[in-house]
CSV table of C-alpha atoms and ligand atoms in Angstrom, one decimal:
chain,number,residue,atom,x,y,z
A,1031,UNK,CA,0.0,0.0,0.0
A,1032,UNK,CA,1.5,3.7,-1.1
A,1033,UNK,CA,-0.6,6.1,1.1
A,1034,UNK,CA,-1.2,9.5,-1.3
A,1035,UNK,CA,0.3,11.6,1.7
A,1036,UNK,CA,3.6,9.8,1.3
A,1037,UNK,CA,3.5,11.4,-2.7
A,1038,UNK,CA,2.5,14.8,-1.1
A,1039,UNK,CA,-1.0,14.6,-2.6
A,1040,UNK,CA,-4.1,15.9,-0.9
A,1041,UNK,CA,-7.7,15.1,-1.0
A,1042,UNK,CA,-10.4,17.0,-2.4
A,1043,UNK,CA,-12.1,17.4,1.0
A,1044,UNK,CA,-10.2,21.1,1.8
A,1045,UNK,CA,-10.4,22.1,-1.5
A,1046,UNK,CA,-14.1,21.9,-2.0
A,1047,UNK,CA,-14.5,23.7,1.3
A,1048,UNK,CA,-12.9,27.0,-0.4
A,1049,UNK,CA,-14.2,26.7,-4.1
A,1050,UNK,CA,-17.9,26.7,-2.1
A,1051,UNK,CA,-16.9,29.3,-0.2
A,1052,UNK,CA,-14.9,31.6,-2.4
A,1053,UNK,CA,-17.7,31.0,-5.2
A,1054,UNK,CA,-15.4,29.3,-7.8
A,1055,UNK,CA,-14.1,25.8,-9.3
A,1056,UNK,CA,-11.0,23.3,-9.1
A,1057,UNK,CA,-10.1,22.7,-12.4
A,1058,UNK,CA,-10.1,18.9,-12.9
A,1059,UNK,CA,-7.8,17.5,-15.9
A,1060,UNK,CA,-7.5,14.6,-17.4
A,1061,UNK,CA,-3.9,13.3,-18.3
A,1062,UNK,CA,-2.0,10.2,-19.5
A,1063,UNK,CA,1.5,11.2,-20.5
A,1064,UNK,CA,4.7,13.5,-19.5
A,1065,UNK,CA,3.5,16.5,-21.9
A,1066,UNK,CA,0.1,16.9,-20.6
A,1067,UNK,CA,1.2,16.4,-17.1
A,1068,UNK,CA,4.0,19.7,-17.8
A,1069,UNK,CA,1.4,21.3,-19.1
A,1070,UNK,CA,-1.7,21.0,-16.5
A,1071,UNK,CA,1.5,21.7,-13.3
A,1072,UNK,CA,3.1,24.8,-15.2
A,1073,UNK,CA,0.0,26.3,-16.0
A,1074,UNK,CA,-1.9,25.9,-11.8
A,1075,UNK,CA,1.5,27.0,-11.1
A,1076,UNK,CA,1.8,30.2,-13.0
A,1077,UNK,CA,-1.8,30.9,-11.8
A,1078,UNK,CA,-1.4,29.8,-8.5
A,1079,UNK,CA,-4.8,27.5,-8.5
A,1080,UNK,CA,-5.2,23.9,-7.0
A,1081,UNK,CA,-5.7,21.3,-9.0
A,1082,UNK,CA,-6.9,17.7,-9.7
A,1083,UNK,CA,-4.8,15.3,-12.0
A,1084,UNK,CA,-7.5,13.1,-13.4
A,1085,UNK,CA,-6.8,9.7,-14.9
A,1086,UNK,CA,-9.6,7.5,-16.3
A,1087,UNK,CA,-9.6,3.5,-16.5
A,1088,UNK,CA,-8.2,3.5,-20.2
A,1089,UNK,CA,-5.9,5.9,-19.1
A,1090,UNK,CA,-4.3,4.2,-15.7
A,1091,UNK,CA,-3.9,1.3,-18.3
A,1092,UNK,CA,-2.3,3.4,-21.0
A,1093,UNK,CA,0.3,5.0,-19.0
A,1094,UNK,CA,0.5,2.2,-16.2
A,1095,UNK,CA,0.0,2.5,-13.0
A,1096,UNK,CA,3.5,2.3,-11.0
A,1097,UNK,CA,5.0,5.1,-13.8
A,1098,UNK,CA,1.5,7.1,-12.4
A,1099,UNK,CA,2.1,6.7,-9.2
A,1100,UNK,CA,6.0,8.1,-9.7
A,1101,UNK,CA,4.6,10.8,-12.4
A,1102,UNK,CA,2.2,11.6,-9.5
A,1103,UNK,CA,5.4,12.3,-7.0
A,1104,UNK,CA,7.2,13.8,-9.3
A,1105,UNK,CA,4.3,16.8,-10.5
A,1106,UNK,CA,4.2,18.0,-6.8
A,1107,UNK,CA,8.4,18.0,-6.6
A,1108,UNK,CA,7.8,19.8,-10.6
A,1109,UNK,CA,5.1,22.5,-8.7
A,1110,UNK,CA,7.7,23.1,-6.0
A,1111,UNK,CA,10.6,23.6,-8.4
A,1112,UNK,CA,8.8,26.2,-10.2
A,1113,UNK,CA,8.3,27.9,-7.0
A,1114,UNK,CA,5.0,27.4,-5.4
A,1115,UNK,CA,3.5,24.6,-3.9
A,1116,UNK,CA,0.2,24.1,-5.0
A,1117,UNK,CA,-2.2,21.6,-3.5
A,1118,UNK,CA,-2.3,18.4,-5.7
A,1119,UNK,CA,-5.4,15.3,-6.1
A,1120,UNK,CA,-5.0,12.5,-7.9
A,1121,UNK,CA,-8.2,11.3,-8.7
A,1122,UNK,CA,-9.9,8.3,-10.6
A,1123,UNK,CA,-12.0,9.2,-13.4
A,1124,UNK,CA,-15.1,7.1,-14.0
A,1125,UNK,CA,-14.3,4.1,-11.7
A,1126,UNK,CA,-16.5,1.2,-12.8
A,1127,UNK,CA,-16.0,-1.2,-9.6
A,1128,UNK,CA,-15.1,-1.6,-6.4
A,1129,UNK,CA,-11.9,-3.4,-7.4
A,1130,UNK,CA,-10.9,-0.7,-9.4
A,1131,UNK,CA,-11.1,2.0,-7.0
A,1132,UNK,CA,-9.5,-0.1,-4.3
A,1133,UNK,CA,-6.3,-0.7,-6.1
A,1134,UNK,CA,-6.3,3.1,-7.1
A,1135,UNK,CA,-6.3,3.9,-3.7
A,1136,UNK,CA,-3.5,1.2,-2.7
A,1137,UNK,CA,-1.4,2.9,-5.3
A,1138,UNK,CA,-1.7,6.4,-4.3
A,1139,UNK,CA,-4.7,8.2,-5.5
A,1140,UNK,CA,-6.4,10.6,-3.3
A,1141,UNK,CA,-9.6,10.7,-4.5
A,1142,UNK,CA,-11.8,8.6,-6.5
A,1143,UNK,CA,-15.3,8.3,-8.4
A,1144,UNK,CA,-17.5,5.6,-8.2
A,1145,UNK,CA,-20.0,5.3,-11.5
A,1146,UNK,CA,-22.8,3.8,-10.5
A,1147,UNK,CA,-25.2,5.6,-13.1
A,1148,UNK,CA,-25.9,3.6,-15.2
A,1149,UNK,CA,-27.0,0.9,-12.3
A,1150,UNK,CA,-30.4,0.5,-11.1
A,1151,UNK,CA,-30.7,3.3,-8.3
A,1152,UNK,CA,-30.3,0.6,-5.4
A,1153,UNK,CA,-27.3,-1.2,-7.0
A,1154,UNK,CA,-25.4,2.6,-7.7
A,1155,UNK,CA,-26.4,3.2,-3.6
A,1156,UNK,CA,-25.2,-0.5,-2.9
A,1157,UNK,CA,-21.8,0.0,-4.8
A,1158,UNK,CA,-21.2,3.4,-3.9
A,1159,UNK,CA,-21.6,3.0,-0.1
A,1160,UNK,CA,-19.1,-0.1,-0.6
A,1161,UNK,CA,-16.1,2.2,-2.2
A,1162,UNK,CA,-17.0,5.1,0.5
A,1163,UNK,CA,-16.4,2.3,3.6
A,1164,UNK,CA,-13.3,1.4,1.9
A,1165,UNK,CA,-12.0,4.7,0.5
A,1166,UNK,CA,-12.7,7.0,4.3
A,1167,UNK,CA,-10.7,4.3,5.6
A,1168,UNK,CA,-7.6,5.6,4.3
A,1169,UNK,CA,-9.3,9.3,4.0
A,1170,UNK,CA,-9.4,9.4,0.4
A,1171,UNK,CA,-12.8,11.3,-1.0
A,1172,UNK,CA,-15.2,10.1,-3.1
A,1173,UNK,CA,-17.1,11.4,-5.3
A,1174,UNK,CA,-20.9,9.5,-7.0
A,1175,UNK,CA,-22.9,10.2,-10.0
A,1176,UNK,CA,-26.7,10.4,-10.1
A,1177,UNK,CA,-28.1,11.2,-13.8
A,1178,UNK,CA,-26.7,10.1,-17.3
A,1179,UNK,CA,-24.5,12.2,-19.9
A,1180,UNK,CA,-24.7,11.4,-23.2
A,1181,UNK,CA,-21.6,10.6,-24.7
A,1182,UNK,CA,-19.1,8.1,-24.3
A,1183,UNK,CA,-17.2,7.6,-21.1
A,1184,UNK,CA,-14.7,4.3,-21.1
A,1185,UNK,CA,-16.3,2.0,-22.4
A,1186,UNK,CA,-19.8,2.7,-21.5
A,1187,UNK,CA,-22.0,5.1,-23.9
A,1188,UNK,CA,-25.5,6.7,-23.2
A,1189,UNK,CA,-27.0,8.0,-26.5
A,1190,UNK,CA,-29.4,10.0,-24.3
A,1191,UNK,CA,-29.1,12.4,-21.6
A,1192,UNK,CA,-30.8,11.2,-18.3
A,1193,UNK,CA,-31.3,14.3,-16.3
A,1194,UNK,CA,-30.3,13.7,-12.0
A,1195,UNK,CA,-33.5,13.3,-10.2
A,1196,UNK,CA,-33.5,16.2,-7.5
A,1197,UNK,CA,-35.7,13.9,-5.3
A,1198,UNK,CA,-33.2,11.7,-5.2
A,1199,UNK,CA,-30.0,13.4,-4.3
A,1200,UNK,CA,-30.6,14.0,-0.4
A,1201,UNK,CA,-31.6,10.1,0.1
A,1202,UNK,CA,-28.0,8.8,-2.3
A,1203,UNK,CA,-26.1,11.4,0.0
A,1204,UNK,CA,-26.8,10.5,3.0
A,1205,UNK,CA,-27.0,7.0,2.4
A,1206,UNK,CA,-23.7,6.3,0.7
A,1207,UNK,CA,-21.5,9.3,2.5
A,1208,UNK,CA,-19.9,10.4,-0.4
A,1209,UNK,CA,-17.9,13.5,-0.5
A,1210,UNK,CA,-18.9,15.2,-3.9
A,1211,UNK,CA,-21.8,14.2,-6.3
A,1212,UNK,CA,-21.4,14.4,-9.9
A,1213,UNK,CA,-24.8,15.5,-11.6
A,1214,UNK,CA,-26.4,15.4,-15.1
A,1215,UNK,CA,-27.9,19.0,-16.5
A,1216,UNK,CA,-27.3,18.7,-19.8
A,1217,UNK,CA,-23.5,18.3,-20.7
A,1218,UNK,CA,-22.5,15.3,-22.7
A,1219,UNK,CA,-18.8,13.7,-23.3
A,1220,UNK,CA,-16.6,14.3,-25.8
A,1221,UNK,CA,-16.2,16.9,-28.9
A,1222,UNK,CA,-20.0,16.4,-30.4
A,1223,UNK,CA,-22.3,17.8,-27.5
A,1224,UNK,CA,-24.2,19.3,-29.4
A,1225,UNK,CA,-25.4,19.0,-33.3
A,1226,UNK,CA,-26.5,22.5,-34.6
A,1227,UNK,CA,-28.5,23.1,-37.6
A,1228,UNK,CA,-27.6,26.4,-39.3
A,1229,UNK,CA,-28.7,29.5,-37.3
A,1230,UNK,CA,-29.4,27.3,-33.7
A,1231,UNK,CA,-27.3,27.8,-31.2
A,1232,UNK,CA,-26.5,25.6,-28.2
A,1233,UNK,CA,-29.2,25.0,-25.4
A,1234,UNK,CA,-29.1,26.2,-21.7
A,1235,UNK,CA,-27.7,23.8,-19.0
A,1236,UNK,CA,-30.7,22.7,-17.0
A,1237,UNK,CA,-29.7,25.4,-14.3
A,1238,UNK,CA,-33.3,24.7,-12.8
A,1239,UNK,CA,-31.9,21.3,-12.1
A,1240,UNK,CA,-28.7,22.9,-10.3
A,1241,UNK,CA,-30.6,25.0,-8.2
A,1242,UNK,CA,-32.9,22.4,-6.9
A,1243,UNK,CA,-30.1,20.6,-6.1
A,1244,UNK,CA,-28.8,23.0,-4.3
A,1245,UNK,CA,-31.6,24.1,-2.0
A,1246,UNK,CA,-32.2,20.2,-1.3
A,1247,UNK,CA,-27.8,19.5,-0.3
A,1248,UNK,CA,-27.1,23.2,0.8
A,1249,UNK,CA,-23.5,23.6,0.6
A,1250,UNK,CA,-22.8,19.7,-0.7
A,1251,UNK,CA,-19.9,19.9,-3.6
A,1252,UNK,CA,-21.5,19.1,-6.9
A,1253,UNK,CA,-19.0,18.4,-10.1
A,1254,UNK,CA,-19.7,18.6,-13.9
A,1255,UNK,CA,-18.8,16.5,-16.1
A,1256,UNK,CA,-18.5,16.8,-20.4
A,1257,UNK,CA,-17.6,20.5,-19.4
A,1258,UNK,CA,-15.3,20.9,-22.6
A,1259,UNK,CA,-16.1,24.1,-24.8
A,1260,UNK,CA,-14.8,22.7,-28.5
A,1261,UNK,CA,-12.9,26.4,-29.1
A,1262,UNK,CA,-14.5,27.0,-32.8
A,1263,UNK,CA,-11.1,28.4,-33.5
A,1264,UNK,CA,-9.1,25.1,-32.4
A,1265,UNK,CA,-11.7,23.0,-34.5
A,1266,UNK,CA,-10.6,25.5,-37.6
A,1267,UNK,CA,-7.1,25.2,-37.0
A,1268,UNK,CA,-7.1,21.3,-36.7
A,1269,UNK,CA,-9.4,21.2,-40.3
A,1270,UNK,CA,-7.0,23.7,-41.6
A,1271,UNK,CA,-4.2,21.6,-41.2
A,1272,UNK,CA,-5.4,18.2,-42.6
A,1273,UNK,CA,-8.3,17.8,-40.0
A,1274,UNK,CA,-12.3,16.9,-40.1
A,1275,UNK,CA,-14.1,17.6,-37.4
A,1276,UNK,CA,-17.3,18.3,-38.6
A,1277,UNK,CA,-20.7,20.4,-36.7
A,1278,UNK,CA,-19.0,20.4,-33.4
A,1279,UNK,CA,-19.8,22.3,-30.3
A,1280,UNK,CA,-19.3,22.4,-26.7
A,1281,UNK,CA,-21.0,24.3,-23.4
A,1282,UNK,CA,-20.5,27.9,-23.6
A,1283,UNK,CA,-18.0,29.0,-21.6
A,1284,UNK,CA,-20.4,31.9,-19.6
A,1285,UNK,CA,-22.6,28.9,-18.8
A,1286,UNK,CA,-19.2,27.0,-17.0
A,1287,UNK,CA,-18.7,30.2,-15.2
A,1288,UNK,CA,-22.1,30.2,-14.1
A,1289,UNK,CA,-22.1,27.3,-13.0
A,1290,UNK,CA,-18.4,27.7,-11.1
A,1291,UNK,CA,-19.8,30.3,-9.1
A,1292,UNK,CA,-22.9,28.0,-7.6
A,1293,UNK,CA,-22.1,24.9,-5.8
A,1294,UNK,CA,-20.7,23.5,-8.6
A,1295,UNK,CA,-16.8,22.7,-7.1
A,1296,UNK,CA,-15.4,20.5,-9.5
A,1297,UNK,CA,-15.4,21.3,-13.2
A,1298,UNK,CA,-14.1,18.3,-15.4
A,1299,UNK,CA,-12.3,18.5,-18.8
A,1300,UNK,CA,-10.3,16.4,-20.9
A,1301,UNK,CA,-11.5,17.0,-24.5
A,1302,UNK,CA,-10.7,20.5,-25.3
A,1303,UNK,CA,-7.1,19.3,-24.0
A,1304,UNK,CA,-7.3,16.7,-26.6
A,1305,UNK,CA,-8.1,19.0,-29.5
A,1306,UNK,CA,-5.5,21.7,-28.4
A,1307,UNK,CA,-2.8,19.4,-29.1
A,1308,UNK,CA,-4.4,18.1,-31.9
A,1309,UNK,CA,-4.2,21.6,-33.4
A,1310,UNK,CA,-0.4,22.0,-32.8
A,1311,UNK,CA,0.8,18.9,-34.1
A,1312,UNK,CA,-1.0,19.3,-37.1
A,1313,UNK,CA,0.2,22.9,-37.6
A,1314,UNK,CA,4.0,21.2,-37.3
A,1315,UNK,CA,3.3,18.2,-39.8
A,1316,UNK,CA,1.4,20.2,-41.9
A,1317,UNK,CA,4.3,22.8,-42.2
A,1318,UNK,CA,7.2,21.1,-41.8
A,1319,UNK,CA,6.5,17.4,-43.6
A,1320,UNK,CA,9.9,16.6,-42.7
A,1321,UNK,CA,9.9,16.7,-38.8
A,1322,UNK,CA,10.5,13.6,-37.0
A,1323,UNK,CA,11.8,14.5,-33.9
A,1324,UNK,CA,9.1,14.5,-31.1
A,1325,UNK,CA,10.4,17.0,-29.2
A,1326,UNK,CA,9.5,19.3,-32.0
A,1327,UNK,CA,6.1,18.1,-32.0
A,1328,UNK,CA,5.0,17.5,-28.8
A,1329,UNK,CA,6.8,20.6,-27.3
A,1330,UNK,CA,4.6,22.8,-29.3
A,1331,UNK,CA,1.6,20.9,-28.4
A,1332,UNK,CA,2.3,20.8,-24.4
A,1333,UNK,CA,2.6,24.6,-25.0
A,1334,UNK,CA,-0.9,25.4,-26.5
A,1335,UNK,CA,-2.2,22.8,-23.7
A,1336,UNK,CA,-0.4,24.9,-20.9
A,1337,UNK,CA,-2.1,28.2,-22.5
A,1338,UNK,CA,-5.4,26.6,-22.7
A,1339,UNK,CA,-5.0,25.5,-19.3
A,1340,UNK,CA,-4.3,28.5,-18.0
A,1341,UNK,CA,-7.5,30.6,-20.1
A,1342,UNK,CA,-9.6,27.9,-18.2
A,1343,UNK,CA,-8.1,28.4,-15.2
A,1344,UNK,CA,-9.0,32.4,-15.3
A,1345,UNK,CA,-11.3,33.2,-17.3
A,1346,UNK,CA,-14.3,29.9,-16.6
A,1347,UNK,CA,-13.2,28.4,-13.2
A,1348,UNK,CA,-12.2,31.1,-11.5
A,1349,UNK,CA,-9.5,29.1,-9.3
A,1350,UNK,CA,-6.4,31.5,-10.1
A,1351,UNK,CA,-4.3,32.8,-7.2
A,1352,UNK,CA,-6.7,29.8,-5.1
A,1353,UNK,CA,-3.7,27.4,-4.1
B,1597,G3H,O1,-15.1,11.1,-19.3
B,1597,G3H,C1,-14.2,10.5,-19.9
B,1597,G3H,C2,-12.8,11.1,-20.0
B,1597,G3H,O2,-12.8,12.1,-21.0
B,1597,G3H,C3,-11.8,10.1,-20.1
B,1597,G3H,O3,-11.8,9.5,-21.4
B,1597,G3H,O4,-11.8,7.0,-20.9
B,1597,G3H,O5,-11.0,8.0,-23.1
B,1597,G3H,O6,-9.6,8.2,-21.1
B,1597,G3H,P1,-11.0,8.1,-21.6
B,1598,13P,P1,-15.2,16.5,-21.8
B,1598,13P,O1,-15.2,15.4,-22.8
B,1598,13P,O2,-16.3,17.5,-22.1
B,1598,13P,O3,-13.8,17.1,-21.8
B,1598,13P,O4,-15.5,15.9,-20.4
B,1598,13P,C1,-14.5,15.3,-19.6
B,1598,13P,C2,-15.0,14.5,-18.4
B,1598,13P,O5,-16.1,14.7,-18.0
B,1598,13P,C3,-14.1,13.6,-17.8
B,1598,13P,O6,-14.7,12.9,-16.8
B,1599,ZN,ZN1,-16.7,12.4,-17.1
């Protein structure tokens, strides 16, 4: 068993506190190699905010867990070596089972999610309280899901959005003890949220949703999930270079800033990531047919991630100068 305090990690429990309190969001991040790791610790560095490392099932798998665990050490010796400290969660994105989590927290993560939304409401309660008896063991915080994204997420894909129930939020928190509870209003997975025919323009989050949600968990972190805003100027660049990524859009970012400001504490997103370095290492190929070296690649692409980082950071979360 590695403990996440012997990697200098923290849980989400202290962090959540504040975003409530100070009104805004921890950016959460999604990451499965060196670059993007750089690039999610330079950026909360520069702009002083906490963060949450986020690694999914695939990704755990992709970049294996005992280089994560090391990678994990090693962003909050990188944060102190560019001169401030911030506070650091690594978290587990989309857990499916009970085994999952478990060995995630044996290995060093500080926080973890439990999916049980897709399950029958009893089975999600069942397995949920299961990871939360094992997880506040070890103090690691958990966070549930009540409601269905569209989109895919792993390997399990909803074509419909199932909205969260607000009757049912007060009964699954109190009777699993989760820490955080992630909730459906209308944001989907992935770089196709929404289709738009020619003159629409994207729908509202169900804020109504939010807000009952609210009055019935006063002062409970809520997190969003599919909260990627497919930058229409990335999408050009990536189809201007090669691309096709076609009728793509995201959730506003005015909405996500909305939304930081409520009890929303935890903001998750991994796709406009994706399409940033998309972007740059297309430009690169598409200019210079003859690179090869992946430094020249992959250096550019780290640095549009770090920029988009830090735009998220301050202008939609809110979390700057939070850490
Ligand atoms: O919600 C899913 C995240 O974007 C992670 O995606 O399972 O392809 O790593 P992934
Ligand atoms: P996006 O696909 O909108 O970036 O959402 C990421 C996410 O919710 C990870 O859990
Ligand atoms: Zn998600």
């Amino acid at each position: 068993m590695t403990h996440y305090k012997e990697l200098g990690l923290v849980n989400s429990r202290e962090l959540f506190k504040k975003a409530m309190a100070g009104g805004y969001a921890i950016p959460a991040f999604n990451f499965n190699n060196l670059e993007q790791l750089q690039a999610i610790i330079s950026a909360c560095v520069e702009t002083k905010s906490p963060v949450i490392l986020q690694v999914s099932k695939g990704a755990r798998k992709y970049a294996n867990q005992t280089l994560l665990q090391y990678l994990a050490k090693g962003a909050v010796e990188y944060a102190k070596e560019l001169g401030y400290a911030i506070p650091i969660v690594l978290h587990l994105d989309h857990g499916d089972s009970f085994e999952l989590c478990k060995s995630c927290i044996e290995t060093g993560f500080s926080s973890v999610m439990i999916d049980g939304s897709h399950l029958p409401y009893e089975e999600n309660v069942k397995l949920t309280r299961q990871v939360v008896d094992f997880a506040h063991q070890y103090d690691v915080t958990v966070e549930g899901e009540l409601g269905v994204l569209a989109g895919i997420e792993d390997e399990v894909s909803s074509e419909h959005t199932h909205y969260t129930r607000p009757e049912e939020v007060e009964d699954f928190v109190s009777r699993t003890g989760v820490d955080s509870l992630a909730i459906s209003i209308g944001t989907s997975h992935g770089a196709y949220k929404f289709k738009l025919k020619p003159g629409e323009t994207v729908p509202p989050l169900r804020f109504d949703i939010l807000e009952e949600v609210e009055k019935r968990l006063p002062g409970f972190p809520i997190v969003l999930h599919g909260a990627s805003s497919v930058p229409q100027e990335i999408v050009d660049e990536i189809n201007r270079y090669g691309g096709k990524l076609e009728n793509t859009a995201g959730v506003p970012e005015e909405q996500l800033r909305r939304a930081a400001s409520s009890a929303v504490c935890k903001i998750n997103i991994d796709s406009d990531g994706r399409l940033a370095v998309t972007a740059a290492i297309r430009k690169v190929f598409y200019e210079k047919p003859s690179e090869f070296d992946p430094r020249n690649y992959l250096g550019p692409a780290r640095e549009k991630l770090k920029e988009l980082y830090k735009h998220k950071i301050i202008n939609v979360l809110g979390s700057a100068g939070k850490a």
